[in-house]
PDB file of C-alpha atoms and ligand atoms in Angstrom:
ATOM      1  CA  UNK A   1      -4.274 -13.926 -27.509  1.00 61.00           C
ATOM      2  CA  UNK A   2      -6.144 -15.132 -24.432  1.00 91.00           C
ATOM      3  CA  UNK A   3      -4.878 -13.235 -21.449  1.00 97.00           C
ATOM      4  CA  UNK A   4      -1.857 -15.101 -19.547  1.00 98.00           C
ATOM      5  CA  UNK A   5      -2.091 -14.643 -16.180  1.00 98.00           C
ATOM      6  CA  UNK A   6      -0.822 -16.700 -13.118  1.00 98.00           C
ATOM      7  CA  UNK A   7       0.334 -16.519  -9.561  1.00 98.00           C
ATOM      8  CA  UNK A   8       3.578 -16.318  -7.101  1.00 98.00           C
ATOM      9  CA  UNK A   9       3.612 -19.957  -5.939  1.00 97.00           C
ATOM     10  CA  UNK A  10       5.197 -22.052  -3.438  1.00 96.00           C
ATOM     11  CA  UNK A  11       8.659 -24.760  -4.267  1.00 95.00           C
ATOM     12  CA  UNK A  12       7.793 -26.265  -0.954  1.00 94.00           C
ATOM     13  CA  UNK A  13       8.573 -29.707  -0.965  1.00 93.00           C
ATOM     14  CA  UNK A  14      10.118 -29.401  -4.611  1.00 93.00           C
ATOM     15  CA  UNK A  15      10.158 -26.540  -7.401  1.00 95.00           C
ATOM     16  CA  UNK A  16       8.105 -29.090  -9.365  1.00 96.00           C
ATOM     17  CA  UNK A  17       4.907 -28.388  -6.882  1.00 97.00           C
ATOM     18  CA  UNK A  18       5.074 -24.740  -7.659  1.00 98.00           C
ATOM     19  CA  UNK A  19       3.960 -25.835 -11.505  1.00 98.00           C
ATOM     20  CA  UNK A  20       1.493 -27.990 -10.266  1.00 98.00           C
ATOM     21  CA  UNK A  21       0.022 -25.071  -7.817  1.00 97.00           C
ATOM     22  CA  UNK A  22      -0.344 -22.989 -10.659  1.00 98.00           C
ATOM     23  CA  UNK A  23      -2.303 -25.930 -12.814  1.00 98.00           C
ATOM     24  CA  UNK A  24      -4.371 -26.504  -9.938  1.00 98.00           C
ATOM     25  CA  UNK A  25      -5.385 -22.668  -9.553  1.00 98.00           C
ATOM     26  CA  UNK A  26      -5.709 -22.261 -13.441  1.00 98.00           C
ATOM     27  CA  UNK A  27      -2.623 -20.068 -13.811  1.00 98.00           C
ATOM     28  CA  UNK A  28      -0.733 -20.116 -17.526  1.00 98.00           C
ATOM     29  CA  UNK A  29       2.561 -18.234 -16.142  1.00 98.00           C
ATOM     30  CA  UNK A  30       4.166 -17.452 -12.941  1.00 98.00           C
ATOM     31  CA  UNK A  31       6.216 -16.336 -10.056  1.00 98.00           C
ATOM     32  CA  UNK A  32       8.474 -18.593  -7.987  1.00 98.00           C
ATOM     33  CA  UNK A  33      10.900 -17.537  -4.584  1.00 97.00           C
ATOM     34  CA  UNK A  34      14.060 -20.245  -4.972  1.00 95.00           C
ATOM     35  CA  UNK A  35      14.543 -20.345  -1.391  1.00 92.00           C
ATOM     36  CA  UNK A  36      12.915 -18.118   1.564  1.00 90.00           C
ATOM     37  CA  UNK A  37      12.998 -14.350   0.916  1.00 91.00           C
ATOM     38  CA  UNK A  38      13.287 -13.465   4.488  1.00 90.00           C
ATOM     39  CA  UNK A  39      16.943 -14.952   5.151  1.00 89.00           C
ATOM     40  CA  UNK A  40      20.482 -15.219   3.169  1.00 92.00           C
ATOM     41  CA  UNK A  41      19.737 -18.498   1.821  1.00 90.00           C
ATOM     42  CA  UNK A  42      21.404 -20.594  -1.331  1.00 89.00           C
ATOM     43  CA  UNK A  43      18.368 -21.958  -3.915  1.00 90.00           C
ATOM     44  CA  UNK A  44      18.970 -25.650  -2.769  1.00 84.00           C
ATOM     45  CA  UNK A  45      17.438 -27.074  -5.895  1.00 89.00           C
ATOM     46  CA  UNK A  46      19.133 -30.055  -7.494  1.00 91.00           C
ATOM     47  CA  UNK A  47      19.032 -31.150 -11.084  1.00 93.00           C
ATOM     48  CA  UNK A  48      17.164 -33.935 -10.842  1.00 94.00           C
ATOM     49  CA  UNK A  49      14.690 -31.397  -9.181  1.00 95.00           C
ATOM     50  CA  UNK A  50      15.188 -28.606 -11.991  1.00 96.00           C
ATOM     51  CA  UNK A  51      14.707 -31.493 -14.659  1.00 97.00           C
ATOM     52  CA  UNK A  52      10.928 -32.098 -12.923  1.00 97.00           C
ATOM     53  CA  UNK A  53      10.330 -28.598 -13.312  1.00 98.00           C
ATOM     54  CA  UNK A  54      11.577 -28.024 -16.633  1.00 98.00           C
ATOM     55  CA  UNK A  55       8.986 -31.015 -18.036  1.00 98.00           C
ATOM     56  CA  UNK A  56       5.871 -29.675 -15.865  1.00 98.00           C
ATOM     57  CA  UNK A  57       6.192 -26.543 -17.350  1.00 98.00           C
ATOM     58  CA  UNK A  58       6.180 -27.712 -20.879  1.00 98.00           C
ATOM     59  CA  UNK A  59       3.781 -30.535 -20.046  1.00 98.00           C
ATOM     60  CA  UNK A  60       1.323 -27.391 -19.484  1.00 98.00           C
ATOM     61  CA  UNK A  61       2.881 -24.993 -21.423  1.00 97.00           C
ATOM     62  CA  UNK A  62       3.535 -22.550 -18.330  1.00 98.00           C
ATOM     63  CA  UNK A  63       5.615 -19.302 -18.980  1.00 97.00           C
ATOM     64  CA  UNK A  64       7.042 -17.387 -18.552  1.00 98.00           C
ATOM     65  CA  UNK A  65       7.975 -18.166 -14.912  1.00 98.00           C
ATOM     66  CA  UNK A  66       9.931 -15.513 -12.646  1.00 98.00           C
ATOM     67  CA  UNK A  67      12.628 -15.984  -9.925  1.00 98.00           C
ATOM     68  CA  UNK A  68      11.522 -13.064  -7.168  1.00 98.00           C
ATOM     69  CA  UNK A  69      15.309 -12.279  -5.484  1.00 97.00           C
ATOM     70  CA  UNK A  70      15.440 -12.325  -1.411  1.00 95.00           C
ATOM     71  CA  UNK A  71      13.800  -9.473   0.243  1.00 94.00           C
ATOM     72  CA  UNK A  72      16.954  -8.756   2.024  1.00 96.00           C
ATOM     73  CA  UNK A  73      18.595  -7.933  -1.309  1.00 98.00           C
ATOM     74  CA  UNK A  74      19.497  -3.782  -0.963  1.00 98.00           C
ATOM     75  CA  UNK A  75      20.932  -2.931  -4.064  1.00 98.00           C
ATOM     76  CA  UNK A  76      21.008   0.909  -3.433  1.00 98.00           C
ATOM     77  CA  UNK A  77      23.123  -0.355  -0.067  1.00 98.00           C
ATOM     78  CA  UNK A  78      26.521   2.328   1.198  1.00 98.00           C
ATOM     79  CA  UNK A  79      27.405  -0.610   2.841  1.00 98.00           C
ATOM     80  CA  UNK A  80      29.909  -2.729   1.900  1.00 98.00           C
ATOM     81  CA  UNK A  81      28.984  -6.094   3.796  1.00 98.00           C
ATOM     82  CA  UNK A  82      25.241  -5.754   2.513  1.00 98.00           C
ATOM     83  CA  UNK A  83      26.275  -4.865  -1.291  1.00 98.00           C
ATOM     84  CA  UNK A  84      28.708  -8.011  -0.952  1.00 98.00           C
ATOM     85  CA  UNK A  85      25.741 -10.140   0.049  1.00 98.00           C
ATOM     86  CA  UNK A  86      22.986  -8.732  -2.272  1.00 98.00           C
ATOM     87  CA  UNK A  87      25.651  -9.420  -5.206  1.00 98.00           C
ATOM     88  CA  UNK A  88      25.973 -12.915  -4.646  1.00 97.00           C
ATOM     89  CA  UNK A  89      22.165 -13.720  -3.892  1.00 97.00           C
ATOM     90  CA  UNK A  90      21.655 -12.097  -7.026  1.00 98.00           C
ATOM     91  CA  UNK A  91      24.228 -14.089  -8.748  1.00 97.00           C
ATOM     92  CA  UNK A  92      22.808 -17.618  -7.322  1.00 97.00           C
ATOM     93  CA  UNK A  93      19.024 -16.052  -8.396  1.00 97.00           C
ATOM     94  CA  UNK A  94      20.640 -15.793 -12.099  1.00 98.00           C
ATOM     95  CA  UNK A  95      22.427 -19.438 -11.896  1.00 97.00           C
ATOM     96  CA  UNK A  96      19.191 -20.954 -10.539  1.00 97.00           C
ATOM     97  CA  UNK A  97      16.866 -19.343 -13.399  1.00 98.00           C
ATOM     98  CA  UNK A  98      19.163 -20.729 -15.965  1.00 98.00           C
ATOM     99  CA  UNK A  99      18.907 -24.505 -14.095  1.00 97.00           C
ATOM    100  CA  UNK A 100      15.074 -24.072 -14.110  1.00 97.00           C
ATOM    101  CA  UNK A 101      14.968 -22.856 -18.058  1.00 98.00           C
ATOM    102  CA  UNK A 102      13.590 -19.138 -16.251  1.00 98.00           C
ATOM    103  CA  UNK A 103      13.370 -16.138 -18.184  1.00 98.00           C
ATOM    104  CA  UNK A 104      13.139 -13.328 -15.333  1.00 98.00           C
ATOM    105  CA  UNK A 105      14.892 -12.533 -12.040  1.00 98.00           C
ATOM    106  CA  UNK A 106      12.996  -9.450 -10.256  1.00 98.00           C
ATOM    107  CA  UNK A 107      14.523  -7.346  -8.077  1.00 98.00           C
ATOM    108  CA  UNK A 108      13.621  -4.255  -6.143  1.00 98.00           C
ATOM    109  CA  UNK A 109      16.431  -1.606  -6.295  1.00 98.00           C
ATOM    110  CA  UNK A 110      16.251  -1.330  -2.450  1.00 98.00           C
ATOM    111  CA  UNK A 111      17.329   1.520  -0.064  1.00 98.00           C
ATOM    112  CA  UNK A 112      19.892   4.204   0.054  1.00 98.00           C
ATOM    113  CA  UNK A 113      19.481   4.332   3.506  1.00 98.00           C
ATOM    114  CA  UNK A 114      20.865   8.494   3.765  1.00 97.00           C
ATOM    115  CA  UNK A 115      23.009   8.019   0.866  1.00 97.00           C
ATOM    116  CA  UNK A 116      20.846   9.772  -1.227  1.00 98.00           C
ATOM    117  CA  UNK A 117      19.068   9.625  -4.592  1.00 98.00           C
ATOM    118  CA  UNK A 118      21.558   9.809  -7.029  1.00 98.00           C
ATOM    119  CA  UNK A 119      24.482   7.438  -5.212  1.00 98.00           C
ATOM    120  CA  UNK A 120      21.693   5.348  -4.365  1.00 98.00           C
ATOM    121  CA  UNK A 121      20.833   4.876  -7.799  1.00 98.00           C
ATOM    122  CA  UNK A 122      24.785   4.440  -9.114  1.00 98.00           C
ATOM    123  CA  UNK A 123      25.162   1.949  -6.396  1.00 98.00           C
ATOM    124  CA  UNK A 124      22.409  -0.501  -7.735  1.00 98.00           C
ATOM    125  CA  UNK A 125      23.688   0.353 -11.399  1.00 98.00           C
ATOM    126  CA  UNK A 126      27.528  -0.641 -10.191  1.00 98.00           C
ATOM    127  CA  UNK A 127      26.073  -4.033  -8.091  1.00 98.00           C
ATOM    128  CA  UNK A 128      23.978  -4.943 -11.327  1.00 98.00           C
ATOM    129  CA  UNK A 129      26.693  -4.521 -13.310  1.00 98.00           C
ATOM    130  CA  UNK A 130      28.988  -6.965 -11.325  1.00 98.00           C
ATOM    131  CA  UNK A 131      27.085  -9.749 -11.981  1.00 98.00           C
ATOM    132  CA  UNK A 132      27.501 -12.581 -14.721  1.00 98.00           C
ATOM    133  CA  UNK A 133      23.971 -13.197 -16.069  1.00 98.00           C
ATOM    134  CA  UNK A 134      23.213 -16.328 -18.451  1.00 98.00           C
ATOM    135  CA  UNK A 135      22.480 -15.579 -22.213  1.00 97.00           C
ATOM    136  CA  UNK A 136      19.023 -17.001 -21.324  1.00 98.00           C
ATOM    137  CA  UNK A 137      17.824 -15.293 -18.306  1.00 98.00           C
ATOM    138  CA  UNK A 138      17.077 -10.930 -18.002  1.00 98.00           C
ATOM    139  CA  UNK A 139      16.940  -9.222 -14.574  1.00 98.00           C
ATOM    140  CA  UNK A 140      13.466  -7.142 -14.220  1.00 98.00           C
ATOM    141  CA  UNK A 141      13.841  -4.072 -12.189  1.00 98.00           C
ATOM    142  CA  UNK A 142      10.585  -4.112 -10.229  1.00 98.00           C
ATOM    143  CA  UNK A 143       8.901  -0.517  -9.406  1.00 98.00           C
ATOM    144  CA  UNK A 144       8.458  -0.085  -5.289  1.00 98.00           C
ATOM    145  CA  UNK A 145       5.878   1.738  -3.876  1.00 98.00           C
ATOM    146  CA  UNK A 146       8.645   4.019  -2.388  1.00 97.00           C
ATOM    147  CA  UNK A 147       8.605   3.553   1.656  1.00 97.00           C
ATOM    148  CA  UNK A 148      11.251   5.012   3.712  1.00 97.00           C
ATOM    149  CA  UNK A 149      14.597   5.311   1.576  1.00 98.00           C
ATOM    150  CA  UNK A 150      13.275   2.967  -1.163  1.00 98.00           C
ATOM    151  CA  UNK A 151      13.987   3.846  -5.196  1.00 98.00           C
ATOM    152  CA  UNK A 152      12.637   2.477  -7.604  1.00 98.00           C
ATOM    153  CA  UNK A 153       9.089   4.350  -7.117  1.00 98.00           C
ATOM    154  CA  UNK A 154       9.803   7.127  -9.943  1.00 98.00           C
ATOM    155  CA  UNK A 155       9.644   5.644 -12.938  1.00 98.00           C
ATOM    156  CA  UNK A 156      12.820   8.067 -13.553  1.00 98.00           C
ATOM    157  CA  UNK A 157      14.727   5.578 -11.353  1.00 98.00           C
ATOM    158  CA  UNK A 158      13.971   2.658 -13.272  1.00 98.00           C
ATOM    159  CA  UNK A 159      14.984   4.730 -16.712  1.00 98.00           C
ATOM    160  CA  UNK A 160      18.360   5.999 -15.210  1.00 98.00           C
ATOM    161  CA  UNK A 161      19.291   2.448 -13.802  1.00 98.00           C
ATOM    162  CA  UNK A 162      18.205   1.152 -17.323  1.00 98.00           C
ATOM    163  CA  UNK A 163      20.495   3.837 -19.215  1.00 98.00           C
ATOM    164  CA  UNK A 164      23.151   3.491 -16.725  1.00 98.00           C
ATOM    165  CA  UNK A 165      23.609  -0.200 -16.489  1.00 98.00           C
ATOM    166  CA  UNK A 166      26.029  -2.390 -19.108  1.00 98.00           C
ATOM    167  CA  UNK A 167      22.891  -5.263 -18.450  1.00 98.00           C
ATOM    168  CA  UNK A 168      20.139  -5.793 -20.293  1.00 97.00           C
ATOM    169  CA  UNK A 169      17.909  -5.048 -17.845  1.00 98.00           C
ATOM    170  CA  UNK A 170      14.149  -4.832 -18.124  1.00 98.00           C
ATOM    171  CA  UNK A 171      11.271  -3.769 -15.669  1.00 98.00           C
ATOM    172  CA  UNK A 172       8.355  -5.129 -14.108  1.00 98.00           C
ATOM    173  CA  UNK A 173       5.467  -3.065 -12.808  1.00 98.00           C
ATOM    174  CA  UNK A 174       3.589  -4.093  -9.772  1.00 98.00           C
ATOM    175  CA  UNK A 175       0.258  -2.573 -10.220  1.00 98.00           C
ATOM    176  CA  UNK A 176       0.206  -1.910  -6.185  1.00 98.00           C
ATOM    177  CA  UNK A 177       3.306  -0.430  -6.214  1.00 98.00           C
ATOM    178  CA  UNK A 178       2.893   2.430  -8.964  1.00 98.00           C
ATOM    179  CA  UNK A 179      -0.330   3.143  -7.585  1.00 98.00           C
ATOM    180  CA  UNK A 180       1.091   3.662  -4.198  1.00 98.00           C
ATOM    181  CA  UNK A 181       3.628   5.534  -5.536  1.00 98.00           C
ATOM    182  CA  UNK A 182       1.625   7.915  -6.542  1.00 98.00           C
ATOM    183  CA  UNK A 183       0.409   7.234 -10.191  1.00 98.00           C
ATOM    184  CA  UNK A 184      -3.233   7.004 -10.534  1.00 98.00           C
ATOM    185  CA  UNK A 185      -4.901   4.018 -12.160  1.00 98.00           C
ATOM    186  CA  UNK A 186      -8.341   3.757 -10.402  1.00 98.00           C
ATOM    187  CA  UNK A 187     -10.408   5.348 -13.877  1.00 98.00           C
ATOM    188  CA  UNK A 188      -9.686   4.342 -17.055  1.00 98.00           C
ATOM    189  CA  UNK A 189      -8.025   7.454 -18.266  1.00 98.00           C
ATOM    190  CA  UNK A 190      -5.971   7.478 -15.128  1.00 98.00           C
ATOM    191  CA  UNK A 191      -4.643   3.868 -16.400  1.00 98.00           C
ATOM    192  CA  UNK A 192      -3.278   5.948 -20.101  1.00 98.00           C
ATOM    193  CA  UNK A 193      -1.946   8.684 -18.573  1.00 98.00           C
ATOM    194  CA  UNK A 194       0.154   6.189 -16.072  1.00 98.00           C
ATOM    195  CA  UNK A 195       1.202   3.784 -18.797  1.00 98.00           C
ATOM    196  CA  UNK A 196       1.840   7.249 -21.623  1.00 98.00           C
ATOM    197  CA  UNK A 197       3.917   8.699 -18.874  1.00 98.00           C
ATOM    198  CA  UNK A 198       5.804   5.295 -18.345  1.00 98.00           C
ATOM    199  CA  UNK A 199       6.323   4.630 -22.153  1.00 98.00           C
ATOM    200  CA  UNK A 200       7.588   8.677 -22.435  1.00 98.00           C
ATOM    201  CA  UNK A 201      10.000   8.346 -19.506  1.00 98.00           C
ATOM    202  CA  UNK A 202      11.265   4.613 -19.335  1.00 98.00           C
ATOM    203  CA  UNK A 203       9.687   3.140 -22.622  1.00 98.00           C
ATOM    204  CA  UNK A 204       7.051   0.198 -23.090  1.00 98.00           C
ATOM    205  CA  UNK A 205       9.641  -1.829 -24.990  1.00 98.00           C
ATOM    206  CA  UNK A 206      11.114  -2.405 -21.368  1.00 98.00           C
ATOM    207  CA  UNK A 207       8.069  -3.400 -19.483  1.00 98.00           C
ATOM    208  CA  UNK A 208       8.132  -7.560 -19.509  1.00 98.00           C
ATOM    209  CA  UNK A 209       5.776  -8.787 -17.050  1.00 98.00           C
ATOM    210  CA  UNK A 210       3.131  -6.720 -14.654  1.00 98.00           C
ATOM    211  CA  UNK A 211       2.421  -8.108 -11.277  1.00 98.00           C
ATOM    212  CA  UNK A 212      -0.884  -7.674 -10.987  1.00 98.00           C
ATOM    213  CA  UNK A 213      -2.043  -6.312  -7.719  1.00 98.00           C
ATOM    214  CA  UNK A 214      -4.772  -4.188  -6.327  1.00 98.00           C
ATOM    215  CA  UNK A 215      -3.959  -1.837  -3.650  1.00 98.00           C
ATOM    216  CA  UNK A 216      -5.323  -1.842   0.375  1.00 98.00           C
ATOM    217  CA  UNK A 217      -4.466   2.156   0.437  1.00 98.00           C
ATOM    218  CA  UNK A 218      -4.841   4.937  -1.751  1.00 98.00           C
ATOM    219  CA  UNK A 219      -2.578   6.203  -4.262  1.00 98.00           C
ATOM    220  CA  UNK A 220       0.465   8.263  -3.182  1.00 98.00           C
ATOM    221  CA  UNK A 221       0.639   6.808   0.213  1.00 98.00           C
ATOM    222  CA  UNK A 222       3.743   4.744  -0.625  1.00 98.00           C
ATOM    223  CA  UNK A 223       2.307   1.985   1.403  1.00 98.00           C
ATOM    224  CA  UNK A 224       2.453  -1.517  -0.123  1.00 97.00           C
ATOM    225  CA  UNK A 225       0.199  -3.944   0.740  1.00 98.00           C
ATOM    226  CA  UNK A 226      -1.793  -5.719  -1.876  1.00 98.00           C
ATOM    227  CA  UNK A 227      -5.870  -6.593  -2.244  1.00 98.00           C
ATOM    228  CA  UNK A 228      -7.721  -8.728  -4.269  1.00 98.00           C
ATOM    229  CA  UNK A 229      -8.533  -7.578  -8.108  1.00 98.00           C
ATOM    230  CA  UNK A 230     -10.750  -4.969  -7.736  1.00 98.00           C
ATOM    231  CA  UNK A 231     -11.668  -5.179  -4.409  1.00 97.00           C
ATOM    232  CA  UNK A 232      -8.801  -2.522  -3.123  1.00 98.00           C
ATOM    233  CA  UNK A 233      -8.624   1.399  -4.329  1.00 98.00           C
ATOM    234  CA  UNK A 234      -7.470   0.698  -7.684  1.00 98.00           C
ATOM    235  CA  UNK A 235     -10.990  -0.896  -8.040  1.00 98.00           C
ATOM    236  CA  UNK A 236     -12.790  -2.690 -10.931  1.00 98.00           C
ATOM    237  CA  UNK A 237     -12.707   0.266 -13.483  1.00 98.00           C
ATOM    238  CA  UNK A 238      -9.167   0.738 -13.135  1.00 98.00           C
ATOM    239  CA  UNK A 239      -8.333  -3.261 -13.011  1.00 98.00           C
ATOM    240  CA  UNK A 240     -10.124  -3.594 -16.217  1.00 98.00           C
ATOM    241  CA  UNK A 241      -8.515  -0.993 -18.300  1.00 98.00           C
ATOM    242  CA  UNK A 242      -4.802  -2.381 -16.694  1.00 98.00           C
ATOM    243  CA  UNK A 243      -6.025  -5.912 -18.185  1.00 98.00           C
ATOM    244  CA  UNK A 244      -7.478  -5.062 -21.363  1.00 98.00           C
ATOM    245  CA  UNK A 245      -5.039  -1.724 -22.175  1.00 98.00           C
ATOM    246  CA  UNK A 246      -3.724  -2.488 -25.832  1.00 98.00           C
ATOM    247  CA  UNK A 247       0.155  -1.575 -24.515  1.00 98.00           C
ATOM    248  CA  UNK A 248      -0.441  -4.089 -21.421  1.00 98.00           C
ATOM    249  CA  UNK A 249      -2.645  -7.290 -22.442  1.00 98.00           C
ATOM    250  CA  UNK A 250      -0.533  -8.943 -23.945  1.00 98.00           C
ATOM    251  CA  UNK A 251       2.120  -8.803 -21.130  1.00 98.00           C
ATOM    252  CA  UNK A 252       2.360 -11.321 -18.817  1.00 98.00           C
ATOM    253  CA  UNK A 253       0.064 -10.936 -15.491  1.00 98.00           C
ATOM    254  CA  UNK A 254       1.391 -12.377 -12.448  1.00 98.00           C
ATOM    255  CA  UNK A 255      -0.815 -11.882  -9.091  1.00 98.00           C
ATOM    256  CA  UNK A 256       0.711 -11.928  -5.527  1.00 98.00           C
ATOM    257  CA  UNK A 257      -2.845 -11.288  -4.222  1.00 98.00           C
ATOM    258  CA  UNK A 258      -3.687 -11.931  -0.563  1.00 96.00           C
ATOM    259  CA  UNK A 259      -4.859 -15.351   0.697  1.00 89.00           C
ATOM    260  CA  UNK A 260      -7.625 -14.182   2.992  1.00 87.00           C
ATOM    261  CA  UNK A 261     -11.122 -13.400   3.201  1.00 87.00           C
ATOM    262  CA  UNK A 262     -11.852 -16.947   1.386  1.00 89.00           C
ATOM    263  CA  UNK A 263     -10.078 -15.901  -1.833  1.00 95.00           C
ATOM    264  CA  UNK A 264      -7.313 -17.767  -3.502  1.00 96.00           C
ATOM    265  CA  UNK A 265      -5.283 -17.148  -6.238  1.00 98.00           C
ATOM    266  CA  UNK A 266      -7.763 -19.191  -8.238  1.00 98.00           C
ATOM    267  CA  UNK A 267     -10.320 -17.006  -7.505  1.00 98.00           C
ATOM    268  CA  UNK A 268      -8.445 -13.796  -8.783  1.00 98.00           C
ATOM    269  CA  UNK A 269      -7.446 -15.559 -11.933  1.00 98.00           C
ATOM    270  CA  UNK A 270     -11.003 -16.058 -12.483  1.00 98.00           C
ATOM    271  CA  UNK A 271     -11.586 -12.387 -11.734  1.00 98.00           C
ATOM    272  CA  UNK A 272      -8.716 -11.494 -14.178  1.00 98.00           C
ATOM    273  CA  UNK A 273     -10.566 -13.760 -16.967  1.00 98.00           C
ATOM    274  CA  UNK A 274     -13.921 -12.551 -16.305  1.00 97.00           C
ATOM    275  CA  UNK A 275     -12.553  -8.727 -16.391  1.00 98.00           C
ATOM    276  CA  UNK A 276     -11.259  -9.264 -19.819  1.00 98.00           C
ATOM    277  CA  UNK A 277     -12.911  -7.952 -23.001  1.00 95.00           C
TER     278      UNK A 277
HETATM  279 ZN1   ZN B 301       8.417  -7.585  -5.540  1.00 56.64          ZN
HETATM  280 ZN1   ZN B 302       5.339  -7.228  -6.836  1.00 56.64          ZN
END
């Protein structure tokens, strides 16, 4: 299989134009926000809307796609006003995937802001398990490069959360994020002993969809901001093995690279195609 990689895209202007962003840069699957991550805000997409984005998608045979919840979202939250709120974006993020025919929701697990570890953890299991998700769509726990009082940066989190939840859940892997975390991936053998230790403690049948970043500081840090494919400290060697590793390459690769120094997504899909072997 050729390698299926895309980019987090923009609905401005109409969900539609995120599948024609991702034509335009070459992209085969991709990322979507359903309204803006930085404020409690409904996904104001209509059917007639969801319709146009349904046939784009199959016109070019795009998927999967992923709905990335708010940024406000805090599952992990002690607080009861900011649980409330996280439970219903969530629930709207689930609603809207169905309308669009979406696979994935992604969600980071958030902060236990002094609560600690383990309530921190029970508190996103509890919130996940309120919701109603459709048949068709799974929520992806996404690994955090573990700032502050995030979770979500041990892979144990994302096992426990998976064991502990009545959901289906599965997990998405931000290449930025478990780097910063602290698991290598800049060599080659690095890259196995990262995705051996994920498989032993979480389990590769769980991983759905990597988003495929390289990393502006070094691993450990816990410091999440993303570079271009290998241009950051992951670098080339490590890149490579991530796309071509026989447990990963198949997944799907979704970059939220940078727009700067004159590269575009389309240039780092080109980088992911010309890194492939
Ligand atoms: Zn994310
Ligand atoms: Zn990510």
């Amino acid at each position: 299989m050729s390698v299926n990689v895309g980019a987090h895209t923009s609905i401005a202007g109409g969900a539609y134009n995120a599948v024609d962003e991702q034509v335009e840069i070459g992209g085969t699957c991709g990322q979507i926000f359903s309204h803006s991550p930085q404020v409690w805000q409904d996904p104001n997409i209509d059917e007639e809307e969801a319709a146009t984005f349904r046939d784009r998608t199959a016109d070019h045979d795009i998927g999967p796609w992923v709905i990335h919840s708010s940024y406000l979202v805090n599952l992990c939250t002690p607080k009861d006003d900011l649980r409330e709120k996280s439970i219903d974006s969530m629930q709207k993020e689930v609603d809207a995937a169905a309308a669009l025919d979406i696979d994935y929701v992604n969600v980071h697990l958030g902060a236990h802001t002094g609560a600690g570890v383990e309530q921190g953890l029970a508190n996103a299991v509890s919130a996940l398990d309120e919701l109603d998700v459709p048949e068709s769509v799974t929520v992806l726990v996404e690994s955090d490069a573990g700032s502050g009082t995030k979770l979500g940066d041990e892979f144990e989190h994302l096992s426990t959360v998976l064991a502990e939840s009545e959901q289906e859940l599965g997990v998405c892997l931000d290449t930025a994020h478990v780097f910063a975390a602290g698991y290598d991936l800049s060599t080659p053998d690095a890259v196995d002993d990262t995705v051996a230790a994920f498989d032993d403690v979480v389990g590769l049948e769980h991983l759905h969809c990597l988003h495929l970043n390289d990393s502006k500081h070094d691993c450990g840090t816990n410091k999440d901001e993303h570079a271009h494919v290998g241009e950051g400290l992951i670098g080339e060697a490590g890149m490579e093995r991530i796309i071509n590793h026989p447990d990963l390459r198949d997944l799907p690769f979704v970059l939220e690279t940078p727009t700067e120094d004159g590269k575009s997504f389309a240039w780092n899909v080109e980088r992911v195609r010309e890194l492939r072997t």
